[in-house]
Coordinates of C-alpha atoms in Angstrom, one line a residue:
M211 CA 165.4 16.5 99.7
N212 CA 162.8 13.8 99.0
D213 CA 160.0 16.3 99.7
L214 CA 161.4 18.8 97.3
A215 CA 161.8 16.1 94.6
L216 CA 158.2 15.1 95.1
L217 CA 157.0 18.7 94.8
L218 CA 158.9 19.3 91.6
T219 CA 157.0 16.4 89.8
P220 CA 154.0 17.3 87.7
E221 CA 151.7 15.7 90.3
G222 CA 153.5 17.7 93.1
R223 CA 153.2 21.0 91.3
A224 CA 149.5 20.4 90.6
L225 CA 148.9 19.5 94.2
L226 CA 150.7 22.7 95.3
D227 CA 148.3 24.7 93.2
E228 CA 145.3 22.9 94.7
V229 CA 146.3 23.5 98.4
R230 CA 147.6 27.0 97.8
D231 CA 145.0 28.8 99.9
T232 CA 144.4 26.2 102.6
E233 CA 143.8 27.7 106.0
P234 CA 145.4 26.0 109.0
A235 CA 142.0 25.0 110.4
Q236 CA 141.2 23.2 107.1
E237 CA 144.4 21.2 106.9
L238 CA 143.3 18.0 108.5
A239 CA 140.1 17.8 106.4
V240 CA 142.0 18.7 103.2
A241 CA 144.8 16.1 103.9
T242 CA 142.2 13.4 104.6
R243 CA 140.5 14.1 101.3
L244 CA 143.6 14.3 99.2
R245 CA 145.2 11.1 100.6
R246 CA 142.5 9.2 98.8
D247 CA 144.1 10.0 95.5
H248 CA 147.7 11.0 96.3
P249 CA 150.5 9.5 98.4
A250 CA 150.4 10.6 102.0
E251 CA 154.0 11.8 101.9
L252 CA 153.3 14.1 98.9
V253 CA 150.1 15.5 100.6
S254 CA 152.1 16.3 103.7
A255 CA 154.9 17.9 101.7
A256 CA 152.4 20.0 99.7
L257 CA 150.5 21.3 102.7
G258 CA 153.8 22.1 104.5
Q259 CA 155.1 24.0 101.5
A260 CA 151.8 25.9 101.3
R261 CA 152.2 27.0 104.9
L262 CA 155.7 28.2 104.2
R263 CA 154.6 30.1 101.1
Q264 CA 151.9 31.8 103.1
R265 CA 154.5 32.9 105.7
A266 CA 156.9 34.0 103.0
A267 CA 154.4 36.3 101.3
A268 CA 155.3 39.1 103.8
K269 CA 158.9 39.0 102.6
F270 CA 158.6 38.1 98.9
G271 CA 155.2 39.3 97.9
A272 CA 152.3 36.9 97.2
E273 CA 153.1 36.4 93.5
D274 CA 156.7 35.3 94.0
A275 CA 156.1 33.4 97.2
G276 CA 153.2 31.5 95.6
R277 CA 155.7 30.1 93.0
M278 CA 158.9 29.7 95.1
F279 CA 160.0 26.8 97.3
F280 CA 161.0 27.3 101.0
T281 CA 162.5 25.7 104.0
P282 CA 161.5 26.8 107.5
N283 CA 165.0 28.3 108.1
G284 CA 164.8 29.8 104.6
V285 CA 161.7 31.8 105.4
E286 CA 163.1 32.9 108.7
Q287 CA 166.5 34.0 107.6
S288 CA 166.1 35.2 104.0
T289 CA 166.4 38.8 103.1
R290 CA 163.1 40.8 102.5
S291 CA 162.8 41.3 98.8
S292 CA 162.6 45.1 99.0
V293 CA 165.9 45.2 100.9
A294 CA 167.5 42.7 98.5
A295 CA 166.3 44.7 95.5
Y296 CA 167.8 47.9 96.9
R297 CA 171.1 46.3 97.5
A298 CA 171.1 44.7 94.0
A299 CA 170.4 48.1 92.5
R300 CA 173.3 49.6 94.4
M301 CA 175.6 46.9 93.1
K302 CA 174.4 47.6 89.6
D303 CA 175.1 51.3 90.1
L304 CA 178.6 50.5 91.2
G305 CA 179.2 48.8 87.8
V306 CA 179.0 45.2 89.1
T307 CA 178.0 42.7 86.5
S308 CA 178.8 39.4 88.3
V309 CA 178.6 38.4 92.0
A310 CA 179.7 35.4 94.0
D311 CA 176.8 35.1 96.5
L312 CA 178.3 33.1 99.4
C313 CA 175.9 31.5 101.9
C314 CA 173.0 32.1 99.4
G315 CA 170.3 30.3 101.4
I316 CA 167.1 29.8 99.4
G317 CA 168.3 32.4 96.9
G318 CA 166.5 35.6 97.9
D319 CA 169.5 37.9 97.2
A320 CA 170.6 35.9 94.1
I321 CA 167.1 36.4 92.7
A322 CA 167.3 40.2 93.3
L323 CA 170.8 40.4 91.7
A324 CA 169.7 38.4 88.7
R325 CA 166.7 40.6 88.2
A326 CA 169.0 43.6 88.1
G327 CA 170.8 41.9 85.2
I328 CA 173.8 40.6 87.3
R329 CA 175.2 37.1 86.8
V330 CA 175.3 35.2 90.1
L331 CA 177.2 32.2 91.4
A332 CA 175.1 31.2 94.4
V333 CA 176.8 28.9 96.9
D334 CA 175.5 27.0 100.0
R335 CA 176.9 24.0 101.7
D336 CA 173.5 22.5 102.7
P337 CA 172.2 20.1 100.0
L338 CA 168.5 20.9 100.5
T339 CA 169.1 24.6 100.7
A340 CA 171.1 24.6 97.5
A341 CA 168.5 22.5 95.8
V342 CA 165.7 24.9 96.9
A343 CA 167.8 27.9 95.6
R344 CA 168.2 26.1 92.2
A345 CA 164.5 25.4 92.0
N346 CA 163.7 29.0 92.8
A347 CA 166.0 30.3 90.1
E348 CA 164.3 28.0 87.6
V349 CA 160.7 28.7 88.6
L350 CA 161.3 32.4 88.4
G351 CA 162.9 32.2 84.9
L352 CA 166.4 33.2 86.2
G353 CA 168.3 30.0 85.7
R354 CA 170.3 31.5 82.9
L355 CA 171.8 34.1 85.2
I356 CA 172.1 32.1 88.4
E357 CA 174.4 29.1 88.9
V358 CA 173.8 27.3 92.1
R359 CA 176.7 25.3 93.6
E360 CA 176.5 23.0 96.7
A361 CA 179.9 23.7 98.4
D362 CA 181.6 25.0 101.5
V363 CA 182.0 28.7 100.8
T364 CA 185.5 28.8 102.3
E365 CA 186.6 26.5 99.5
V366 CA 185.1 28.4 96.6
G367 CA 187.3 30.6 94.4
T368 CA 185.8 34.0 93.6
A369 CA 188.4 35.3 91.1
G370 CA 186.7 36.5 88.0
Y371 CA 183.7 38.0 89.8
D372 CA 183.2 41.7 90.1
A373 CA 181.9 41.4 93.6
V374 CA 181.4 39.1 96.6
F375 CA 178.3 39.1 98.7
V376 CA 178.4 37.2 102.0
D377 CA 175.4 36.5 104.3
P378 CA 176.8 34.5 107.2
A379 CA 174.5 32.3 109.3
R380 CA 173.6 34.3 112.4
R381 CA 171.5 31.7 114.1
G382 CA 172.5 28.5 115.8
G383 CA 170.8 25.8 117.9
R384 CA 170.2 28.2 120.7
G385 CA 168.8 31.1 118.6
R386 CA 170.5 34.3 117.4
I387 CA 174.2 34.6 117.5
F388 CA 175.5 38.0 118.6
D389 CA 179.3 37.5 118.4
P390 CA 180.3 38.2 114.8
E391 CA 183.2 35.7 115.2
A392 CA 180.6 33.0 116.0
Y393 CA 178.8 33.6 112.6
S394 CA 179.1 30.7 110.1
P395 CA 181.5 31.6 108.5
P396 CA 183.1 34.0 111.0
L397 CA 183.0 37.7 110.2
S398 CA 186.8 37.7 110.0
W399 CA 186.7 35.2 107.2
A400 CA 184.0 37.2 105.4
V401 CA 186.1 40.4 105.7
A402 CA 189.1 38.6 104.3
A403 CA 187.0 37.4 101.3
A404 CA 185.7 40.9 100.8
L405 CA 189.1 42.5 100.8
A406 CA 190.3 40.0 98.1
A407 CA 187.5 41.1 95.8
P408 CA 187.1 44.3 93.8
R409 CA 183.9 45.1 95.6
A410 CA 182.0 43.3 98.3
A411 CA 179.0 43.5 100.6
L412 CA 178.7 41.7 103.9
K413 CA 175.2 41.4 105.5
I414 CA 175.5 41.5 109.3
A415 CA 173.2 41.9 112.3
P416 CA 172.1 45.6 112.8
G417 CA 173.2 45.4 116.5
V418 CA 176.8 45.0 115.5
P419 CA 179.1 47.2 117.6
H420 CA 180.6 50.1 115.6
E421 CA 184.0 49.2 116.8
A422 CA 183.7 45.8 115.0
V423 CA 183.4 47.6 111.7
P424 CA 186.7 47.2 109.8
A425 CA 188.4 50.5 108.8
E426 CA 188.3 49.5 105.1
A427 CA 184.5 49.2 105.2
E428 CA 181.6 51.6 104.7
A429 CA 178.8 50.7 107.1
E430 CA 175.1 51.0 106.1
W431 CA 172.1 50.4 108.3
I432 CA 168.8 49.7 106.5
S433 CA 165.2 49.9 107.7
D434 CA 162.1 49.0 105.8
G435 CA 158.8 50.6 106.8
G436 CA 160.4 51.8 110.0
D437 CA 161.8 48.4 111.0
V438 CA 165.5 48.0 111.1
K439 CA 166.4 44.9 109.0
E440 CA 170.1 44.7 108.7
A441 CA 173.5 46.3 108.5
V442 CA 175.8 45.9 105.5
L443 CA 179.5 46.4 105.3
W444 CA 180.5 47.6 101.8
F445 CA 184.1 47.3 100.5
G446 CA 185.4 49.0 97.4
T447 CA 183.2 52.1 98.1
E448 CA 184.1 54.8 100.6
P449 CA 186.0 53.4 103.7
G450 CA 184.8 54.9 107.0
L451 CA 181.5 56.3 105.6
V452 CA 178.4 55.6 107.7
R453 CA 174.9 55.8 106.2
A454 CA 171.3 55.1 107.2
T455 CA 169.0 54.0 104.4
L456 CA 165.2 54.0 104.8
L457 CA 163.0 52.0 102.5
P458 CA 160.7 52.4 100.7
G459 CA 162.5 55.3 98.9
P460 CA 165.3 54.8 99.2
R461 CA 166.2 57.8 101.5
T462 CA 169.8 57.8 102.6
L463 CA 171.4 59.9 105.3
L464 CA 175.2 60.2 105.3
G465 CA 177.3 60.6 108.4
R466 CA 179.4 63.7 108.7
G467 CA 181.1 62.9 112.0
L468 CA 179.1 65.5 113.9
P469 CA 179.5 65.7 117.7
D470 CA 176.7 64.6 119.9
P471 CA 173.8 67.2 120.0
E472 CA 173.5 69.4 123.1
V473 CA 170.8 68.6 125.7
R474 CA 168.1 71.3 125.8
P475 CA 164.7 71.8 127.4
V476 CA 161.7 70.0 125.9
G477 CA 160.2 72.1 123.2
R478 CA 156.9 72.0 121.4
Y479 CA 157.9 69.0 119.2
L480 CA 159.5 65.7 119.9
Y481 CA 161.2 63.8 117.1
E482 CA 161.7 60.0 117.1
P483 CA 164.5 59.1 114.7
D484 CA 164.2 56.1 112.5
G485 CA 165.8 53.0 113.9
A486 CA 168.4 52.9 111.1
V487 CA 169.4 56.4 112.0
I488 CA 169.8 55.4 115.7
R489 CA 171.8 52.3 114.9
A490 CA 174.1 54.2 112.5
H491 CA 174.7 56.8 115.3
L492 CA 173.4 59.6 113.0
V493 CA 171.0 61.3 115.5
A494 CA 173.3 64.3 115.5
E495 CA 172.8 64.7 111.7
V496 CA 169.0 64.6 112.2
A497 CA 169.1 67.1 115.1
E498 CA 171.1 69.5 113.0
Q499 CA 168.5 69.3 110.2
L500 CA 165.8 70.0 112.8
G501 CA 167.5 72.7 114.6
G502 CA 167.0 70.7 117.8
G503 CA 168.8 69.0 120.7
L504 CA 168.4 66.0 122.9
I505 CA 166.1 65.7 125.8
D506 CA 168.8 63.7 127.7
A507 CA 172.4 62.9 126.9
T508 CA 171.6 59.2 126.8
I509 CA 168.3 59.2 125.0
A510 CA 167.8 59.3 121.2
Y511 CA 164.8 61.7 121.2
V512 CA 165.3 65.1 119.6
T513 CA 163.3 68.1 120.7
A514 CA 162.7 71.4 118.8
D515 CA 160.4 74.4 118.8
D516 CA 159.7 74.2 115.1
L517 CA 158.0 71.6 112.9
R518 CA 160.3 70.6 110.1
P519 CA 159.3 67.5 108.1
T520 CA 162.0 65.0 107.6
P521 CA 162.0 61.4 106.4
Y522 CA 164.5 60.4 109.0
A523 CA 162.3 61.0 112.1
S524 CA 158.6 61.0 113.2
A525 CA 157.4 64.2 114.7
Y526 CA 155.0 64.6 117.7
E527 CA 153.5 67.7 119.2
I528 CA 153.9 67.6 122.9
T529 CA 151.0 68.9 125.0
D530 CA 152.0 67.8 128.5
R531 CA 155.1 66.9 130.5
L532 CA 154.8 65.0 133.8
P533 CA 157.2 63.4 136.2
F534 CA 156.6 59.6 136.0
N535 CA 153.4 59.0 138.0
V536 CA 150.8 56.5 136.9
K537 CA 148.0 58.1 138.9
K538 CA 148.6 61.5 137.4
L539 CA 148.7 60.0 133.9
K540 CA 145.5 58.2 134.5
A541 CA 143.8 61.4 135.7
L542 CA 145.1 63.3 132.7
L543 CA 143.9 60.7 130.2
R544 CA 140.5 60.5 131.8
E545 CA 140.2 64.3 131.6
R546 CA 141.2 64.3 127.9
E547 CA 138.8 61.3 127.2
V548 CA 141.7 59.3 125.7
G549 CA 140.7 55.8 124.8
T550 CA 143.4 55.0 122.2
L551 CA 146.8 55.2 123.9
T552 CA 150.1 54.6 122.1
V553 CA 152.9 54.0 124.5
K554 CA 156.5 54.5 123.4
K555 CA 159.5 54.1 125.7
R556 CA 163.2 54.8 125.6
G557 CA 165.2 54.7 128.8
S558 CA 162.3 53.3 130.9
A559 CA 161.9 49.9 132.4
V560 CA 158.1 50.1 132.4
E561 CA 156.4 47.8 129.9
P562 CA 153.8 49.5 127.6
E563 CA 151.1 46.8 128.1
E564 CA 151.5 47.0 131.9
L565 CA 151.0 50.8 131.8
R566 CA 148.0 50.5 129.5
R567 CA 146.4 48.0 131.9
K568 CA 146.9 50.4 134.9
V569 CA 145.6 53.6 133.3
K570 CA 142.6 51.8 131.5
P571 CA 142.2 54.4 128.7
Q572 CA 138.6 55.2 127.8
G573 CA 137.0 57.7 125.5
P574 CA 136.9 58.8 121.8
N575 CA 140.3 60.6 121.7
A576 CA 143.8 59.3 121.0
A577 CA 147.2 60.2 122.5
T578 CA 150.8 59.1 122.6
V579 CA 152.8 58.9 125.8
F580 CA 156.6 58.7 125.8
L581 CA 158.1 57.0 128.9
T582 CA 161.6 58.3 129.0
R583 CA 164.1 60.5 130.9
V584 CA 164.5 64.2 130.6
A585 CA 167.8 65.5 131.9
G586 CA 168.1 62.3 133.9
A587 CA 164.7 62.3 135.5
P588 CA 162.0 59.7 134.7
T589 CA 159.4 61.6 132.7
M590 CA 156.2 61.2 130.8
L591 CA 155.7 63.3 127.6
I592 CA 152.2 63.3 126.2
G593 CA 151.3 64.4 122.7
H594 CA 150.1 63.3 119.3
P595 CA 151.6 62.9 115.8
A596 CA 152.3 66.3 114.3
G597 CA 151.5 67.5 110.8

């Protein structure tokens, strides 16, 4: 708290501007120089905040991150701004004008909601985290729309708000928490809070088992740039609906309850569905679009004879199929003069770096090898991006 108070003073803000672009290797020299004119505590706080802002730029963009305040946990756990903006836009489209943001952290989601024109009550029980959220609302000019309250979310009334957003803590002293009932607050509490509101969104880990999704909820898995970021349980929308949303875009694939695709021989093309599609169990919907089937009943690779562009899967043209054999792969790559080798795996225990070391690719050409199973047999599929 003291560090933040120091940084919010005119001297602290000026020092933050001065150390903005400090490289890690320069920190000691910069700190030594600045301590001649500034208190050591302030210099340390400014350099620490500069490091956090540099890390946060990947999530918040350089412009916002360069003005905001962060804690180490805040950088790690906050929502990427593109995902928060998408969710805020969806809230707005649902007619939401006010949200109780419970477990608001440093305010990433509250900022996105406010920028969508939504009034926000942002609540966090940690004094420093709440103070940082308040400072971020002010520095971004959103203080009029964001009220930050330091409180236990389980004791905050949400009547009078159009929607509730809950982002439970999913990390503890030993790292990530996988049991939804071990979240803080537990998922069951968050679901009860959601059911008491006209609309709600609960942010949860993307690996949540589908059987843990309440019957009253719509479940959405979100990826950004191909990386799965989170799952969201929506209440007050369409219970039982499953969707995968890909950013940028957004592109949204809706589940239709299709049966698992049939297994078929490997065709000319292999499609790798986006991670959000896989997590949402919507591979069948993609396979239907592509006129394809699975290469194995337990593997989420789709194969087809035709090339059909889709935002929901990456397409590869397959040139070779081999039983798993490192020597044969090495010989094939040498014959094709492959020096740039991309290794993908699904259903294989082999580590990509280990395989790369063994085959020692050399040459001007590039290829992709898939370590997988085809009809139960360990297989290597070699090809390249299609289209």
